[in-house]
Short mmCIF file of N, CA and C in Angstrom, two decimals:
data_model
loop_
_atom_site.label_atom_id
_atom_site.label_comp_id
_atom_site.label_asym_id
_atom_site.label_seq_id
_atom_site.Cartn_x
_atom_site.Cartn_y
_atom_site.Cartn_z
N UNK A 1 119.23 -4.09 105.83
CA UNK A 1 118.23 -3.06 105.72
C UNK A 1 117.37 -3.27 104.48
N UNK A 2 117.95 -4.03 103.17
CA UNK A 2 117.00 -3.66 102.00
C UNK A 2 115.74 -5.09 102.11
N UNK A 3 116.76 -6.22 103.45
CA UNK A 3 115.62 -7.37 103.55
C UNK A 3 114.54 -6.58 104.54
N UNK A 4 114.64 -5.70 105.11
CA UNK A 4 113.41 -4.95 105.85
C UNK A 4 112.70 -4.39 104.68
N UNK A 5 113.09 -3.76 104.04
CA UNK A 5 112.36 -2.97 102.88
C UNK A 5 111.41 -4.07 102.26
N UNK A 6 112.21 -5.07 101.67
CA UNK A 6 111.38 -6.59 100.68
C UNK A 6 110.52 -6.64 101.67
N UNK A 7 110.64 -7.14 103.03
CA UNK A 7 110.07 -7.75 103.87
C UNK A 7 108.57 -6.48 104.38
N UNK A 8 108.79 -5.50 104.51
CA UNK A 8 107.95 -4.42 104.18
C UNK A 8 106.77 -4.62 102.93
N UNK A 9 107.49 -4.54 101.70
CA UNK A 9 106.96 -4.87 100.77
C UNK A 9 106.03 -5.75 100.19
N UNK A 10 106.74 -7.25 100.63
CA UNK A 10 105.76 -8.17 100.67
C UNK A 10 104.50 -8.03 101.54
N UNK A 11 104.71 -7.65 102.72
CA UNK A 11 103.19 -7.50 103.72
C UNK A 11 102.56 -6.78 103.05
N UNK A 12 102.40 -5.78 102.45
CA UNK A 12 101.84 -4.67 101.72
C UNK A 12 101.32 -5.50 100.60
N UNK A 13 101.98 -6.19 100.00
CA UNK A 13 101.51 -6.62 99.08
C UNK A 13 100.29 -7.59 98.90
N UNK A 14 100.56 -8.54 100.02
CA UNK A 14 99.47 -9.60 100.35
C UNK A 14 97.83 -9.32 100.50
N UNK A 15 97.56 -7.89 100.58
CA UNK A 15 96.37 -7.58 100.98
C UNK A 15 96.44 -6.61 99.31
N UNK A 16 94.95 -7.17 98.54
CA UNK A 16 95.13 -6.78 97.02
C UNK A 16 93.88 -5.32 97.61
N UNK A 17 93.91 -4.44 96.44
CA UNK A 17 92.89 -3.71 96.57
C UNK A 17 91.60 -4.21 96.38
N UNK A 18 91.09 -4.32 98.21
CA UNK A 18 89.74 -5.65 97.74
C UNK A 18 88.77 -4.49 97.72
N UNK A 19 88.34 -3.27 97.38
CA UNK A 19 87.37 -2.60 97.16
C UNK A 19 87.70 -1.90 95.91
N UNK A 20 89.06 -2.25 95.31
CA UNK A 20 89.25 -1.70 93.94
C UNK A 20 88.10 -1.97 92.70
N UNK A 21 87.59 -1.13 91.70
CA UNK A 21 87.07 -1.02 91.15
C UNK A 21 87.40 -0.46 89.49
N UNK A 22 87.37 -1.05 88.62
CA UNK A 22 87.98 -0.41 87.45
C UNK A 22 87.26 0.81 86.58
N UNK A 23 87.83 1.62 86.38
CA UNK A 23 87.56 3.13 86.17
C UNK A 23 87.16 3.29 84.60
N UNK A 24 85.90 3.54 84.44
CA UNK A 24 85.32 3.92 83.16
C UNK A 24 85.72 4.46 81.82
N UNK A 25 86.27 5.87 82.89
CA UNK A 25 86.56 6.75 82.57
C UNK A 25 87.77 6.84 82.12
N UNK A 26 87.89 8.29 80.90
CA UNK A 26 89.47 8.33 80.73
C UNK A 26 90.07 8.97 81.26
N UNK A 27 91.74 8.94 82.38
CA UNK A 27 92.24 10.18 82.94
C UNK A 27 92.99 11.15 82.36
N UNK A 28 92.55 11.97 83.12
CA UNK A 28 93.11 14.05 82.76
C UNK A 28 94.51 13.52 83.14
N UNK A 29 95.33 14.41 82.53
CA UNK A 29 96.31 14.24 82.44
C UNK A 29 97.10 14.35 83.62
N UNK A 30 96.83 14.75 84.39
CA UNK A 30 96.69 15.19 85.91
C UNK A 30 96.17 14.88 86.89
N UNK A 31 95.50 13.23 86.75
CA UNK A 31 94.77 13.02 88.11
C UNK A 31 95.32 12.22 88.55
N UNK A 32 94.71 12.18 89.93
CA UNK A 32 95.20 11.02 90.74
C UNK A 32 93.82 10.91 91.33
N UNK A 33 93.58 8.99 91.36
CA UNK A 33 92.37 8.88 91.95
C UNK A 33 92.40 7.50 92.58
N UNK A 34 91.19 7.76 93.76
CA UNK A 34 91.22 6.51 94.55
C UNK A 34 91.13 5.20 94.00
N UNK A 35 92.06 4.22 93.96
CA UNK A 35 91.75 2.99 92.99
C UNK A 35 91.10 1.97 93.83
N UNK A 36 91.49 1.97 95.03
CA UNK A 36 91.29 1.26 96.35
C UNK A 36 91.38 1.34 97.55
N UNK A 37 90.94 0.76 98.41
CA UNK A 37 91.13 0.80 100.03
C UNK A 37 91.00 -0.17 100.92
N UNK A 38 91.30 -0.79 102.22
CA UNK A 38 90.61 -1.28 103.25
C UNK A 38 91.14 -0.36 104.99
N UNK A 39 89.73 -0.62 105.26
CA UNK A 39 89.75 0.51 106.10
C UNK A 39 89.44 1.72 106.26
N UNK A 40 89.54 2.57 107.30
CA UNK A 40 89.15 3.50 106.85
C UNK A 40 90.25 5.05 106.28
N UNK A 41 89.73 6.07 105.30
CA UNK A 41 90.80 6.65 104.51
C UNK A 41 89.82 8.10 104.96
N UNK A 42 90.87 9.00 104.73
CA UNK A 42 89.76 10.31 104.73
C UNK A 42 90.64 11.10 103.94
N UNK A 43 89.68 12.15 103.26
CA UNK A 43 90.45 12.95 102.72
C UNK A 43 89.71 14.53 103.11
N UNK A 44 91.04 15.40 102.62
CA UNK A 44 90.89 17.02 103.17
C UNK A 44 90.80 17.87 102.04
N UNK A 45 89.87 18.42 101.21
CA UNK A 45 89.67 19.14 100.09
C UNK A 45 90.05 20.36 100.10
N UNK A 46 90.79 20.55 98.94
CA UNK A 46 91.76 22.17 99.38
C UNK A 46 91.08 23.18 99.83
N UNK A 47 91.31 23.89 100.29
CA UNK A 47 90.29 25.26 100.78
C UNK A 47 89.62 24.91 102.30
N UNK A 48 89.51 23.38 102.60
CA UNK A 48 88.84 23.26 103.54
C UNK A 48 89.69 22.75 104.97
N UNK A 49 88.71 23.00 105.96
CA UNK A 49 89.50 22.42 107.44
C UNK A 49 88.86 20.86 107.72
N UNK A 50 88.46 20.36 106.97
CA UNK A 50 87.53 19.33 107.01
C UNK A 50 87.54 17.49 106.64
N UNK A 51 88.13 16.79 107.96
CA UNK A 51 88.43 15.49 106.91
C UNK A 51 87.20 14.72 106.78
N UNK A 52 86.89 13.95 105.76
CA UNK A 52 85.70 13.82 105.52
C UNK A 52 86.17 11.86 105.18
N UNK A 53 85.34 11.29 104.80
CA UNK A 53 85.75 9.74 104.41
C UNK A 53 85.66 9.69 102.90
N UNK A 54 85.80 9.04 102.33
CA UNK A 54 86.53 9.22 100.74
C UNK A 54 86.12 7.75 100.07
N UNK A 55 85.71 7.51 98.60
CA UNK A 55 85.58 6.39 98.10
C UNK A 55 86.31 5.95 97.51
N UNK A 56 86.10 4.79 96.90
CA UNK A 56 86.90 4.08 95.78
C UNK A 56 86.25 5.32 94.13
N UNK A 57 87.20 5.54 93.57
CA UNK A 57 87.10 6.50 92.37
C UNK A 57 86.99 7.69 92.28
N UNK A 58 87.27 8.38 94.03
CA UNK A 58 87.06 9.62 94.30
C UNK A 58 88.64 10.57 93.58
N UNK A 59 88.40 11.57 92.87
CA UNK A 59 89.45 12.08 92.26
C UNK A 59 89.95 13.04 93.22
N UNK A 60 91.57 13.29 93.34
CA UNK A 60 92.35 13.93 94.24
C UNK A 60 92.96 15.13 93.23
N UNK A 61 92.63 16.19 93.84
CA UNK A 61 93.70 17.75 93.30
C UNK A 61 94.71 18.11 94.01
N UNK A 62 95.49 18.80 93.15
CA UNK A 62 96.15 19.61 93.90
C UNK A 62 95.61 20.00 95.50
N UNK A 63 96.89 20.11 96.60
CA UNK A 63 96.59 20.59 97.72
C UNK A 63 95.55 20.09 98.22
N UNK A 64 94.88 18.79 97.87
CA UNK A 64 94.22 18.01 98.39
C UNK A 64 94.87 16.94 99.81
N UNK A 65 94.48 16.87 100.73
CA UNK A 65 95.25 15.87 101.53
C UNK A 65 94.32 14.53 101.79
N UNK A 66 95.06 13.66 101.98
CA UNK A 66 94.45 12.28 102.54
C UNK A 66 95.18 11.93 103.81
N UNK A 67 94.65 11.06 104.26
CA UNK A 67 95.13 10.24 105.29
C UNK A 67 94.55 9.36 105.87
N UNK A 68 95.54 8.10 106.14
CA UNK A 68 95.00 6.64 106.16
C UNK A 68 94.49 6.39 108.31
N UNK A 69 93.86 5.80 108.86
CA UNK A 69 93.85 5.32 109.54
C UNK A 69 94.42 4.44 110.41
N UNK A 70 94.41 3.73 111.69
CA UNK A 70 94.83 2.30 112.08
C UNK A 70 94.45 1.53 111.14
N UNK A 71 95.45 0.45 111.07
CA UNK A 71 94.72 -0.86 110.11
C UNK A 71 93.98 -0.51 108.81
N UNK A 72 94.54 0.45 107.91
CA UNK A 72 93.79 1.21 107.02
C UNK A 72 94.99 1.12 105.71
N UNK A 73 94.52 0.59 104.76
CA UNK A 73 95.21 1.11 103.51
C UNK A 73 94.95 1.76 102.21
N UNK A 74 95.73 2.21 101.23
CA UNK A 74 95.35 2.35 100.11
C UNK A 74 95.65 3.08 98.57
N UNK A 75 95.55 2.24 97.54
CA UNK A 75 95.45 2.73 96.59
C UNK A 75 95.53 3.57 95.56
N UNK A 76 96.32 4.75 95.58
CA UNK A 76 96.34 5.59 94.19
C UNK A 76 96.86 5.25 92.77
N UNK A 77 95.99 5.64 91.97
CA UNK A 77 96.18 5.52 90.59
C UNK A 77 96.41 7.23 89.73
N UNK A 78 98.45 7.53 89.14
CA UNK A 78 98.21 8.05 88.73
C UNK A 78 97.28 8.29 87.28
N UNK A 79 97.25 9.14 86.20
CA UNK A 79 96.85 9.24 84.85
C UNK A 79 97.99 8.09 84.14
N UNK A 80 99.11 8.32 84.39
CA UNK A 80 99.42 7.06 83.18
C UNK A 80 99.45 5.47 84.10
N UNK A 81 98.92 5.43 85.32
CA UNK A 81 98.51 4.10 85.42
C UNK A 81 99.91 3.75 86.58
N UNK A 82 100.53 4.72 86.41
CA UNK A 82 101.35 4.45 87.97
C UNK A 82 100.52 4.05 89.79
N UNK A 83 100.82 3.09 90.12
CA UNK A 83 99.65 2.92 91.59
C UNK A 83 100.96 3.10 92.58
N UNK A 84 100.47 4.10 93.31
CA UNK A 84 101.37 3.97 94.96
C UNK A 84 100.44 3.92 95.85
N UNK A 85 100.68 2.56 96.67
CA UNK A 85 99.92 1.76 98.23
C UNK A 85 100.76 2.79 99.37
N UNK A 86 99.49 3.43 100.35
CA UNK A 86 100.24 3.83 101.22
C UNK A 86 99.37 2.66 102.25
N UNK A 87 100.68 2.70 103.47
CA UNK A 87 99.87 2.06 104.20
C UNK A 87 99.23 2.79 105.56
N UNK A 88 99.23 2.18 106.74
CA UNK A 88 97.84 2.87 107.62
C UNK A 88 98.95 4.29 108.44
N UNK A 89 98.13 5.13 109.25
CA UNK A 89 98.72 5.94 109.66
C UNK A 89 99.49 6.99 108.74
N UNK A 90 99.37 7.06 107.52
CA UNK A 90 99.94 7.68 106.65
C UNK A 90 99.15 9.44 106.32
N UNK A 91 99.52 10.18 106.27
CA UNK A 91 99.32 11.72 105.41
C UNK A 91 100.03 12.20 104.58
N UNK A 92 99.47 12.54 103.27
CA UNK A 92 99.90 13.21 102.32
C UNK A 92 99.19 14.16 101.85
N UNK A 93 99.80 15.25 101.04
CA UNK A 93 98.94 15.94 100.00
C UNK A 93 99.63 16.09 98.84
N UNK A 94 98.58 16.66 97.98
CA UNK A 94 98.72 16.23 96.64
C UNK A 94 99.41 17.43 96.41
N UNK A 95 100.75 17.21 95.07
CA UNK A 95 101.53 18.45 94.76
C UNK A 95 100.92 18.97 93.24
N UNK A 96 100.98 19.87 93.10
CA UNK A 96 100.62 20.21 91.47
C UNK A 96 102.09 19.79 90.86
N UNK A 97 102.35 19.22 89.19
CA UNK A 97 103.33 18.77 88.80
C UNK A 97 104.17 20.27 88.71
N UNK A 98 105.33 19.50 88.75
CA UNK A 98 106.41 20.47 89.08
C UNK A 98 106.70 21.73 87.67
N UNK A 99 106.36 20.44 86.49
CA UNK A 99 106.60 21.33 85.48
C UNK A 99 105.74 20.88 83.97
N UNK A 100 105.46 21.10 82.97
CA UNK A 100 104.43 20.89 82.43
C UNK A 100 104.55 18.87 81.76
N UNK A 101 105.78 18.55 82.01
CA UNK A 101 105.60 17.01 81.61
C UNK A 101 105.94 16.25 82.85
N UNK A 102 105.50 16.32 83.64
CA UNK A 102 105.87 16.24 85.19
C UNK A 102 104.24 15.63 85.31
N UNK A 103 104.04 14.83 86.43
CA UNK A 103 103.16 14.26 87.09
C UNK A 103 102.93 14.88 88.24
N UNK A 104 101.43 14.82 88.80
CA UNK A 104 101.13 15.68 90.24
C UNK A 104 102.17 14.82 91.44
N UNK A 105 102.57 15.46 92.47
CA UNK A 105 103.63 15.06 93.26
C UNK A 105 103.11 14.60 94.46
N UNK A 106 104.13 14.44 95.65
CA UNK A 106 103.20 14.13 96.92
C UNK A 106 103.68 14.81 97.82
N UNK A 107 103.36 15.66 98.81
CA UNK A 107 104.24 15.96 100.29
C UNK A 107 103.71 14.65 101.26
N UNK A 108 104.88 13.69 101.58
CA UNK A 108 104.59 13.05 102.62
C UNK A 108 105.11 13.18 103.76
N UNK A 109 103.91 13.55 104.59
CA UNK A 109 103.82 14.15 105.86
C UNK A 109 104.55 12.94 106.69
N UNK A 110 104.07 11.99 106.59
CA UNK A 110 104.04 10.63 107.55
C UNK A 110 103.57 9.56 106.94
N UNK A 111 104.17 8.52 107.30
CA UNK A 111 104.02 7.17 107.05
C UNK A 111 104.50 6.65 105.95
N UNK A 112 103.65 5.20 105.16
CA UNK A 112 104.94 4.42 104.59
C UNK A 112 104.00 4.49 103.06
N UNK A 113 105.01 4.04 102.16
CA UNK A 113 104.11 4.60 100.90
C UNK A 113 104.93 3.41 99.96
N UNK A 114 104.67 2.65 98.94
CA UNK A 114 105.28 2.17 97.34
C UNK A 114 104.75 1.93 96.61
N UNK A 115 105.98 2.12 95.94
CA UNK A 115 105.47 2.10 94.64
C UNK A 115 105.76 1.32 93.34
N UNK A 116 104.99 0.83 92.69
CA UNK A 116 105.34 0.15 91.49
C UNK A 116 104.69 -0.21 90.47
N UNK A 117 105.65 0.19 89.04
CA UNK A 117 105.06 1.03 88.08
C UNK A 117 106.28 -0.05 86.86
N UNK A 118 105.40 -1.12 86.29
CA UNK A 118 106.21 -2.11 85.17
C UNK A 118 106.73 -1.65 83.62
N UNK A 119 106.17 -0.82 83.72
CA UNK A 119 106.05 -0.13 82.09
C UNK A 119 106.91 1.11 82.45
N UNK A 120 107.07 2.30 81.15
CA UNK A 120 107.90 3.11 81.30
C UNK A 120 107.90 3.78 82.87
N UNK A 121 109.39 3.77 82.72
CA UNK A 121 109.46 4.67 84.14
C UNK A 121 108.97 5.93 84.84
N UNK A 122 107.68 6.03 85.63
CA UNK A 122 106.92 7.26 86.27
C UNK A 122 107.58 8.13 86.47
N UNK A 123 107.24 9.26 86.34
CA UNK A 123 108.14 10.56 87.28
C UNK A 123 106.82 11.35 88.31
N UNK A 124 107.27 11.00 89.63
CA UNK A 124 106.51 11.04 90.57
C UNK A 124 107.55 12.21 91.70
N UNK A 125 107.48 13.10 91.71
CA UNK A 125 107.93 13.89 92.46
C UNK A 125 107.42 13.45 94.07
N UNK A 126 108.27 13.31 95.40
CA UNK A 126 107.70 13.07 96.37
C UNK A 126 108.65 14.04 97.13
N UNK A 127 108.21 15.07 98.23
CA UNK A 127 108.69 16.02 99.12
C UNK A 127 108.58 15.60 100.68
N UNK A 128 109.17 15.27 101.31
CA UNK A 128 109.26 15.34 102.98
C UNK A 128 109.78 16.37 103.28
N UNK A 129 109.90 17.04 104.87
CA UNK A 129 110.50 18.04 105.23
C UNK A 129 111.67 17.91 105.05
N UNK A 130 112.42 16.86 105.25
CA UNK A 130 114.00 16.52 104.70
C UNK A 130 114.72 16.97 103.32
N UNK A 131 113.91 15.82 102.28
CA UNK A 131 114.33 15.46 101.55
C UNK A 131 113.61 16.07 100.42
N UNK A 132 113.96 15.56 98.84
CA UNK A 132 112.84 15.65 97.93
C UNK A 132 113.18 14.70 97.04
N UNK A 133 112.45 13.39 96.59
CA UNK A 133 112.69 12.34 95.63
C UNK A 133 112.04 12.78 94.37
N UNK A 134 113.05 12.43 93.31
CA UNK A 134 112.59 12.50 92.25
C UNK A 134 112.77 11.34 91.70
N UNK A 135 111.75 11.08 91.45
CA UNK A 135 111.10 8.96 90.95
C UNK A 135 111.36 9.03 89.70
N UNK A 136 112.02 8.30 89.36
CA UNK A 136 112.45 7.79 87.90
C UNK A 136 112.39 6.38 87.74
N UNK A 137 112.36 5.81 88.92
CA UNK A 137 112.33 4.03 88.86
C UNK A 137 111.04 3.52 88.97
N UNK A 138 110.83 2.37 89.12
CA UNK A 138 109.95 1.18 89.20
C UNK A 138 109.23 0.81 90.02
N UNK A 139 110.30 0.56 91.35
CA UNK A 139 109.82 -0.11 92.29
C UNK A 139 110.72 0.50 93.42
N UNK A 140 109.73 1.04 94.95
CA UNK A 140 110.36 1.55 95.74
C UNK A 140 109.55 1.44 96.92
N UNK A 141 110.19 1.43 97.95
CA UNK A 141 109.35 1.49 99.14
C UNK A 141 109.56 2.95 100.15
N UNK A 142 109.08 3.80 100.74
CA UNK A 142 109.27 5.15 101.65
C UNK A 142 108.55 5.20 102.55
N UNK A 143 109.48 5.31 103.89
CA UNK A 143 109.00 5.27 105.11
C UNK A 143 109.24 6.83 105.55
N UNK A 144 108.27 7.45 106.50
CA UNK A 144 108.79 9.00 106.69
C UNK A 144 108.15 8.91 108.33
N UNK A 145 109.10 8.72 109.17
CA UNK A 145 108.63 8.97 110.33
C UNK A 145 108.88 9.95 111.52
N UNK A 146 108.15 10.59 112.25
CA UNK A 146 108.62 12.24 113.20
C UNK A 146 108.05 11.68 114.48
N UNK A 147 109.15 11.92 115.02
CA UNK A 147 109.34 11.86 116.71
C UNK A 147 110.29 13.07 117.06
N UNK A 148 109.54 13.45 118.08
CA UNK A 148 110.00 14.91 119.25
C UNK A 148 109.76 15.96 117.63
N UNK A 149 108.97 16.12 116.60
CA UNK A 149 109.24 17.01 115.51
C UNK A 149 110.74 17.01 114.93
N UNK A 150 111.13 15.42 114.45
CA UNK A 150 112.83 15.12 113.85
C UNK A 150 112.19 14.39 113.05
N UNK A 151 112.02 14.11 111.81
CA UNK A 151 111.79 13.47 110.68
C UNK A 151 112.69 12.35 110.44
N UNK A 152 112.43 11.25 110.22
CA UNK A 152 113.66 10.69 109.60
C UNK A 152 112.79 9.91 108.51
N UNK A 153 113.25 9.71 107.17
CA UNK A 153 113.05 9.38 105.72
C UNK A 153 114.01 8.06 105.51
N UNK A 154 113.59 6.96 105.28
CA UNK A 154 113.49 5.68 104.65
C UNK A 154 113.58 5.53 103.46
N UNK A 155 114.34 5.77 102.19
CA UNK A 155 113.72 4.78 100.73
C UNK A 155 114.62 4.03 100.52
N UNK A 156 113.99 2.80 100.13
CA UNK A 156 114.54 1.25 100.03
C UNK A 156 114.42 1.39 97.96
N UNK A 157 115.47 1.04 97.20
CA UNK A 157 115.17 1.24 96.22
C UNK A 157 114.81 -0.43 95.74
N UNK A 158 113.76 -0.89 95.19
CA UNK A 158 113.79 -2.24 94.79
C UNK A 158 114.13 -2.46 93.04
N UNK A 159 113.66 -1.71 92.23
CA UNK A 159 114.04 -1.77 91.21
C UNK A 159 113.93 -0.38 90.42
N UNK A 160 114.52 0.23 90.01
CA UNK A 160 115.19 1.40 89.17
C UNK A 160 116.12 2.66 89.42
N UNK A 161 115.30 3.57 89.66
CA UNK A 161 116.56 5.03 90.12
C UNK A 161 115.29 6.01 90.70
N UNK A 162 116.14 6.08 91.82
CA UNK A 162 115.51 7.30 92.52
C UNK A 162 116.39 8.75 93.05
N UNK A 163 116.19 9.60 93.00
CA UNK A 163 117.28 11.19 93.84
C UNK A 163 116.73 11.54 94.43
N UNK A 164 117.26 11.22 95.44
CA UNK A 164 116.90 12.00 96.84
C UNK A 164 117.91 12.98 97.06
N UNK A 165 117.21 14.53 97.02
CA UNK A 165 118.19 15.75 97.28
C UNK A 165 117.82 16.34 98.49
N UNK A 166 118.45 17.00 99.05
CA UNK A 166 118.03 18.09 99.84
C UNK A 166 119.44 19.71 99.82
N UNK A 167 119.01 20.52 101.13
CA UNK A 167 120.28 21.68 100.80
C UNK A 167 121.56 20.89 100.94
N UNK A 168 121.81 19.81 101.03
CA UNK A 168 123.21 19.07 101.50
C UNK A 168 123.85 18.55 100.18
N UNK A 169 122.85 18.21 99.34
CA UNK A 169 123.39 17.26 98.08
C UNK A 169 122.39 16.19 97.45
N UNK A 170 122.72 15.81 96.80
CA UNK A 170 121.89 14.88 95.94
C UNK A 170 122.65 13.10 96.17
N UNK A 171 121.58 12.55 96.44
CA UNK A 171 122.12 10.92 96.40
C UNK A 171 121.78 10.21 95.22
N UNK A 172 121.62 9.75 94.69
CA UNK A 172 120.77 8.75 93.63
C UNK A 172 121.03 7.38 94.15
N UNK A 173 119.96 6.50 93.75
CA UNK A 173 119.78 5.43 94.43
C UNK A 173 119.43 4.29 93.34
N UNK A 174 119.80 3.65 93.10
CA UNK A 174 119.32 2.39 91.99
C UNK A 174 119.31 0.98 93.08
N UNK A 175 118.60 0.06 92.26
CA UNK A 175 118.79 -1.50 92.30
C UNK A 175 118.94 -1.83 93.51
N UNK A 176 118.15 -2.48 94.99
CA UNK A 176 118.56 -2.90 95.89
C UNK A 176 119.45 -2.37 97.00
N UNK A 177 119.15 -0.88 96.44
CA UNK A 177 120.25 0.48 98.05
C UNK A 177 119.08 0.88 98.43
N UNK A 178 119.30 1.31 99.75
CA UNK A 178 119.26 2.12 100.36
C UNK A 178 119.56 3.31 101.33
#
């Protein structure tokens, strides 16, 4: 299972952010913004019923949602420089951080998402209907997929520590588990 995860990983990897663009600007302590894409991406602005198409450097809020396309990937860059690639068919929205040294989080609705982050370890809160990860590691890959409305949640840990809790218990996950 964790050579599916690598093997996951690597495909993802091979395709670089070819519409990525480097950001001027300095980030709020709190953003998350489009770093890259191929394909097409849309995003849903809080308050609204409306998916619209989205750029490279477009900034994401709270209760903001995205979602990737067929054959569609892409790009987020948190504020300290953490990037998670989701790939196509994917929905998320954006969480407000959980607590004031906390990073904005993700609900992932669907599809496959990683992440990897070389420097100090991110804290990236991620929520499925299942589960709830709390990212403390490096390098990870998360698959979240629903058939007949049954969720089933994927994380492949590649390098550091991740907890995945829900009402059942807490797992933690390091180094090559899943």
């Amino acid at each position: 299972a964790w050579i599916l995860a690598v093997a996951v990983w690597g495909l993802m990897a091979l395709a670089g952010p070819a519409k990525a663009q480097p950001s001027s600007q300095t980030a709020a302590p709190d953003e998350i913004r489009v770093l890259g894409f191929d394909g097409t991406i849309e995003i849903k602005l809080a308050g609204t019923d409306r998916w619209i198409l989205t750029t490279t450097n477009q900034v994401l809020a709270a209760s903001d949602q995205l979602r990737t396309r067929a054959n569609s990937q892409v790009w987020l860059r948190w504020s300290d420089r953490s990037v998670v690639k989701f790939g196509e068919l994917t929905e998320i929205e954006i969480l407000p951080p959980q607590d004031p040294e906390a990073l904005p989080g993700l609900h992932m609705l669907k599809g496959l998402l990683s992440f990897f982050h070389r420097d100090k370890p991110g804290r990236i809160r991620v929520i499925t209907r299942g589960a709830v990860a709390g990212i403390e590691g490096t390098e990870f890959v998360m698959a979240v997929d629903v058939l007949d409305n049954q969720e089933r949640t994927t994380l492949s840990v590649i390098d550091g520590k991740v907890a995945l809790s829900n009402p059942q218990g807490t797992l933690v996950l390091t180094n090559s588990q899943q």
